[in-house]
Coordinates of C-alpha atoms in Angstrom, one line a residue:
Chain A
X1 CA -1.1 -1.5 -15.0
X2 CA 1.0 1.1 -14.8
X3 CA 0.8 1.6 -10.7
X4 CA 1.4 -2.4 -10.5
X5 CA 4.2 -1.8 -13.1
X6 CA 5.9 0.5 -10.5
X7 CA 4.7 -1.1 -7.5
X8 CA 6.8 -4.1 -8.9
X9 CA 9.7 -1.5 -10.1
X10 CA 9.7 0.0 -6.3
X11 CA 9.7 -4.3 -4.6
X12 CA 12.7 -4.5 -6.5
X13 CA 14.5 -1.1 -6.2
X14 CA 13.8 -1.9 -2.6
X15 CA 14.9 -5.1 -1.6
X16 CA 18.3 -3.9 -3.2
X17 CA 18.9 -0.7 -0.9
X18 CA 17.7 1.7 -3.0
X19 CA 14.4 3.3 -0.1
X20 CA 10.8 4.4 -3.0
X21 CA 7.9 5.4 -2.9
X22 CA 5.1 5.3 -5.3
X23 CA 2.8 8.2 -5.8
X24 CA 0.2 6.9 -7.7
X25 CA -4.0 7.3 -7.9
X26 CA -4.1 3.2 -7.8
X27 CA -5.0 2.5 -4.1
X28 CA -6.6 -0.9 -4.2
X29 CA -3.4 -2.4 -7.0
X30 CA -0.4 -1.2 -5.2
X31 CA -1.6 -2.2 -1.7
X32 CA -2.7 -5.6 -3.4
X33 CA 0.9 -5.6 -4.3
X34 CA 2.5 -4.5 -1.8
X35 CA 5.3 -1.7 -1.6
X36 CA 7.1 0.1 1.2
X37 CA 5.9 4.0 1.0
X38 CA 2.8 4.7 -1.4
X39 CA 1.5 7.6 -1.7
X40 CA -2.1 7.6 -2.6
X41 CA -3.6 10.5 -4.3
X42 CA -7.4 10.3 -5.1
X43 CA -6.5 11.8 -8.5
X44 CA -8.0 10.5 -12.3
X45 CA -5.4 8.0 -13.7
X46 CA -2.9 10.5 -15.6
X47 CA -2.3 12.9 -13.0
X48 CA -1.0 12.0 -10.0
X49 CA 1.1 14.4 -9.8
X50 CA -1.8 17.4 -9.6
X51 CA -4.4 18.2 -11.2
X52 CA -3.3 20.3 -14.8
X53 CA -2.3 23.9 -14.0
X54 CA -2.8 23.4 -10.6
X55 CA 1.3 24.7 -9.0
X56 CA -0.3 24.6 -5.5
X57 CA -1.6 21.4 -5.3
X58 CA 1.2 19.9 -7.4
X59 CA 3.7 21.6 -4.5
X60 CA 2.1 20.6 -2.2
X61 CA 1.8 16.6 -3.9
X62 CA 5.6 16.3 -4.7
X63 CA 6.4 17.7 -1.0
X64 CA 4.2 15.5 0.6
X65 CA 5.6 12.5 -1.4
X66 CA 8.9 13.2 -0.5
X67 CA 8.2 13.3 3.5
X68 CA 7.6 10.3 3.4
X69 CA 11.1 8.9 2.8
X70 CA 11.3 10.2 6.4
X71 CA 8.0 9.7 8.1
X72 CA 7.6 5.9 6.8
X73 CA 9.2 4.1 8.9
X74 CA 7.7 0.1 8.5
X75 CA 5.9 -1.5 5.0
X76 CA 3.4 -1.1 3.3
X77 CA 3.2 2.5 5.2
X78 CA 0.3 4.6 3.1
X79 CA -0.7 8.2 3.9
X80 CA -3.7 9.8 2.2
X81 CA -2.3 13.3 0.7
X82 CA -6.4 14.8 1.2
X83 CA -6.2 16.8 -2.5
X84 CA -9.7 16.3 -4.2
X85 CA -10.3 16.2 -8.1
X86 CA -13.4 18.6 -7.9
X87 CA -16.8 18.7 -5.0
X88 CA -18.2 17.0 -7.9
X89 CA -17.6 13.0 -7.6
X90 CA -19.2 12.6 -10.9
X91 CA -15.4 11.5 -12.7
X92 CA -15.1 8.3 -11.3
X93 CA -17.8 7.1 -13.1
X94 CA -16.1 7.4 -16.0
X95 CA -13.3 6.0 -16.6
X96 CA -13.3 2.0 -17.5
X97 CA -17.0 2.7 -17.3
X98 CA -19.3 -0.4 -18.9
X99 CA -23.1 -0.2 -19.5
X100 CA -25.7 -1.1 -22.0
X101 CA -24.5 1.9 -24.3
X102 CA -21.7 0.4 -25.0
X103 CA -21.7 -3.2 -24.8
X104 CA -21.4 -3.6 -28.6
X105 CA -18.3 -0.9 -28.4
X106 CA -16.9 -2.9 -26.6
X107 CA -17.1 -6.1 -28.1
X108 CA -16.1 -4.7 -31.5
X109 CA -13.2 -2.9 -29.6
X110 CA -11.9 -6.4 -27.4
X111 CA -12.4 -8.2 -31.2
X112 CA -10.2 -5.6 -33.3
X113 CA -7.6 -5.4 -30.4
X114 CA -6.9 -9.1 -30.1
X115 CA -6.8 -9.7 -34.1
X116 CA -4.4 -7.0 -33.7
X117 CA -1.8 -8.4 -31.1
X118 CA -2.3 -11.7 -33.1
X119 CA -0.7 -10.3 -35.8
X120 CA 1.7 -8.7 -34.2
X121 CA 3.0 -12.1 -32.2
X122 CA 3.0 -13.4 -35.6
X123 CA 4.6 -11.2 -37.2
X124 CA 7.4 -11.4 -34.4
X125 CA 6.5 -7.9 -33.6
X126 CA 7.3 -9.0 -29.7
X127 CA 9.3 -8.6 -27.1
X128 CA 11.4 -12.0 -26.5
X129 CA 13.4 -11.8 -23.4
Chain B
X1 CA 11.3 -8.5 4.1
X2 CA 8.8 -8.3 6.8
X3 CA 5.2 -9.2 6.7
X4 CA 3.4 -6.5 5.7
X5 CA 1.5 -4.5 8.3
X6 CA 0.0 -0.7 6.6
X7 CA -0.6 2.0 8.2
X8 CA -3.1 5.4 7.6
X9 CA -2.5 8.4 7.8
X10 CA -5.7 9.8 6.3
X11 CA -6.3 13.2 6.5
X12 CA -10.6 14.6 5.8
X13 CA -12.9 12.8 4.8
X14 CA -12.7 11.0 1.7
X15 CA -14.8 9.3 -0.7
X16 CA -14.3 5.4 -1.0
X17 CA -11.4 4.6 -3.5
X18 CA -12.3 3.6 -7.4
X19 CA -12.4 -0.5 -7.0
X20 CA -9.4 -0.2 -10.4
X21 CA -8.8 -3.8 -10.9
X22 CA -12.6 -5.3 -10.1
X23 CA -13.0 -1.7 -13.0
X24 CA -10.2 -3.2 -15.2
X25 CA -11.8 -6.7 -14.7
X26 CA -15.6 -5.3 -15.5
X27 CA -14.1 -3.4 -18.3
X28 CA -12.4 -6.8 -20.3
X29 CA -14.7 -9.2 -19.7
X30 CA -17.1 -6.8 -21.5
X31 CA -14.3 -6.4 -24.2
X32 CA -15.0 -10.2 -24.8
X33 CA -11.4 -11.6 -23.4
X34 CA -12.0 -15.2 -20.8
X35 CA -9.9 -14.7 -17.8
X36 CA -9.4 -12.5 -15.3
X37 CA -5.9 -10.7 -14.9
X38 CA -4.4 -11.8 -11.9
X39 CA -3.0 -9.2 -10.2
X40 CA 1.3 -8.9 -8.7
X41 CA 0.0 -10.3 -5.3
X42 CA 3.3 -10.8 -2.0
X43 CA 2.8 -11.4 1.6
X44 CA 5.9 -9.7 2.6
X45 CA 7.0 -6.2 1.9
X46 CA 10.5 -5.0 1.7
X47 CA 11.7 -1.9 3.4
X48 CA 15.0 -0.2 3.2
X49 CA 15.5 2.7 6.1
X50 CA 16.4 5.8 4.8
X51 CA 20.6 5.1 4.9
X52 CA 20.8 9.4 5.2
X53 CA 18.5 12.3 5.3
X54 CA 16.3 12.9 2.4
X55 CA 18.9 16.7 1.8
X56 CA 21.7 14.6 1.7
X57 CA 20.4 12.2 -0.9
X58 CA 20.4 11.4 -4.8
X59 CA 16.6 10.9 -6.6
X60 CA 15.7 9.3 -8.9
X61 CA 12.7 9.8 -10.8
X62 CA 10.8 7.4 -11.7
X63 CA 7.7 7.8 -14.5
X64 CA 5.3 4.9 -17.1
X65 CA 5.5 8.1 -19.1
X66 CA 7.5 7.1 -22.9
X67 CA 10.6 9.5 -24.2
X68 CA 8.2 9.2 -28.0
X69 CA 4.2 8.9 -29.4
X70 CA 5.3 4.5 -29.2
X71 CA 2.3 3.5 -31.9
X72 CA 1.1 -0.2 -31.2
X73 CA 3.5 -2.1 -32.6
X74 CA 5.9 -0.5 -30.8
X75 CA 8.3 -3.1 -28.4
X76 CA 8.6 -1.1 -25.0
X77 CA 11.6 -1.2 -23.2
X78 CA 13.6 1.3 -20.3
X79 CA 14.6 4.5 -21.6
X80 CA 16.4 7.0 -19.7
X81 CA 17.0 10.9 -19.9
X82 CA 18.8 13.5 -19.1
X83 CA 16.9 15.7 -15.6
X84 CA 18.6 18.8 -17.1
X85 CA 17.0 19.2 -19.6
X86 CA 13.6 16.7 -19.6
X87 CA 11.6 17.2 -22.6
X88 CA 9.0 19.4 -22.5
X89 CA 6.1 16.7 -22.5
X90 CA 5.8 13.2 -22.4
X91 CA 4.1 10.2 -23.8
X92 CA 1.0 7.6 -22.1
X93 CA -1.3 7.6 -25.8
X94 CA -0.6 3.6 -25.2
X95 CA -1.4 3.5 -21.9
X96 CA -5.2 3.7 -19.5
X97 CA -5.3 6.3 -17.8
X98 CA -8.9 8.3 -17.3
X99 CA -9.1 10.3 -21.0
X100 CA -12.6 11.0 -19.9
X101 CA -12.3 13.6 -16.7
X102 CA -8.7 14.3 -17.3
X103 CA -5.9 14.9 -20.1
X104 CA -1.8 15.1 -19.9
X105 CA -1.1 18.3 -21.4
X106 CA 0.3 19.7 -18.7
X107 CA 3.5 17.8 -17.9
X108 CA 4.0 18.7 -14.3
X109 CA 0.6 16.9 -13.4
X110 CA 2.2 13.1 -14.2
X111 CA 5.8 13.9 -14.3
X112 CA 6.5 16.8 -11.4
X113 CA 9.9 17.9 -12.0
X114 CA 10.0 20.6 -11.0
X115 CA 8.7 21.0 -8.0
X116 CA 11.5 18.5 -7.5
X117 CA 14.8 20.8 -8.9
X118 CA 12.7 23.4 -7.0
X119 CA 13.0 21.3 -3.4
X120 CA 16.6 20.8 -4.2
X121 CA 16.7 24.1 -5.0
X122 CA 16.0 25.1 -1.3
X123 CA 17.8 22.4 0.5
X124 CA 14.5 19.3 1.0
X125 CA 16.7 17.2 -1.3
X126 CA 19.8 17.0 -2.3
X127 CA 20.4 16.6 -5.8
X128 CA 18.5 14.8 -8.4
X129 CA 20.3 12.3 -10.6
X130 CA 21.3 13.2 -14.2
X131 CA 19.0 10.9 -15.5
X132 CA 15.4 10.1 -14.7
X133 CA 13.6 6.1 -16.0
X134 CA 10.6 5.5 -18.4
X135 CA 9.9 2.2 -16.6
X136 CA 7.7 -0.4 -19.6
X137 CA 4.0 -0.7 -18.1
X138 CA 3.9 -4.5 -19.3
X139 CA 0.8 -7.0 -18.5
X140 CA 3.8 -9.4 -17.8
X141 CA 5.0 -9.8 -14.4
X142 CA 7.5 -11.6 -14.7
X143 CA 9.9 -9.4 -17.3
X144 CA 8.6 -6.7 -14.9
X145 CA 10.5 -8.1 -12.0
X146 CA 13.3 -10.4 -14.8
X147 CA 14.1 -8.1 -17.2
X148 CA 13.0 -4.6 -16.5
X149 CA 12.9 -3.9 -13.2
X150 CA 16.7 -5.3 -13.0
X151 CA 18.0 -2.6 -15.8
X152 CA 16.4 0.3 -14.0
X153 CA 18.3 -0.7 -10.8
X154 CA 21.5 -1.1 -12.7
X155 CA 21.2 2.7 -14.5
X156 CA 19.8 4.4 -10.9
X157 CA 23.4 3.2 -9.6
X158 CA 25.0 3.7 -12.4
X159 CA 23.6 7.8 -11.6
X160 CA 24.3 7.5 -8.1
X161 CA 21.0 7.3 -6.8
X162 CA 20.2 6.8 -3.2
X163 CA 16.4 6.8 -3.4
X164 CA 13.4 6.6 -5.8
X165 CA 9.8 8.2 -7.2
X166 CA 8.0 6.0 -8.9
X167 CA 5.1 8.3 -10.5
X168 CA 3.0 5.7 -12.5
X169 CA 0.1 7.1 -14.9

């Protein structure tokens, strides 16, 4: 959801004269929305600007994102940055995993979430604008 | 507005990107939410040519992380903070990110302020805006488009930002 939020903000800034670059890891969400310039990094959600403590990777990623301001010449330009999280690709399966093993836990989590939301709405603890 | 036409400049052999929209749909379906979320989609994409070189531009950094550890009942709003003395950490425990693969202990992994400052020192970027901004992650696209994005634009203009780098977690 963070990727959709910044995509919408980027579109608004760009429409009002401020060129933007989105640097992110959820490629499908950003390209589905459509942004002017997108530097895509295929890293886990949470570390869009590089692996923790890997200063070389972080410097390269941010620099490439800045370069995109000047190299993009048309809307919807996507550049895939050539950085990998690890040789082991198993990390890809962990986020929002749904399996037989966690079916009951997910159902309970959903019930708790709906109850919490209902309480916040009932007590006025929500945005109103 | 110009019709969207994606140009790709991929480098090297990469795995297929993760389908986060489909994964999110399955996850919330498993939690018992009935109606699948409709993600934002537009046929046109805005584009503003760079008005001047990056080396002469003031860049604003925008994150979805928060300035404090929000609780479930904390209403989210646009927040801003000085880039001169940025917080040593930002907060995202109430956001969705890959807790099985990584962590948020290193600020530079989601908020590249040190690299950007270094690029300013080298003359690659003209300057950083006096403030960075925290965009509140919202399910409501209307709220982002009609309330938060205009507020962020207003603050960017107040700080005379020329270009914006947006980094969601």
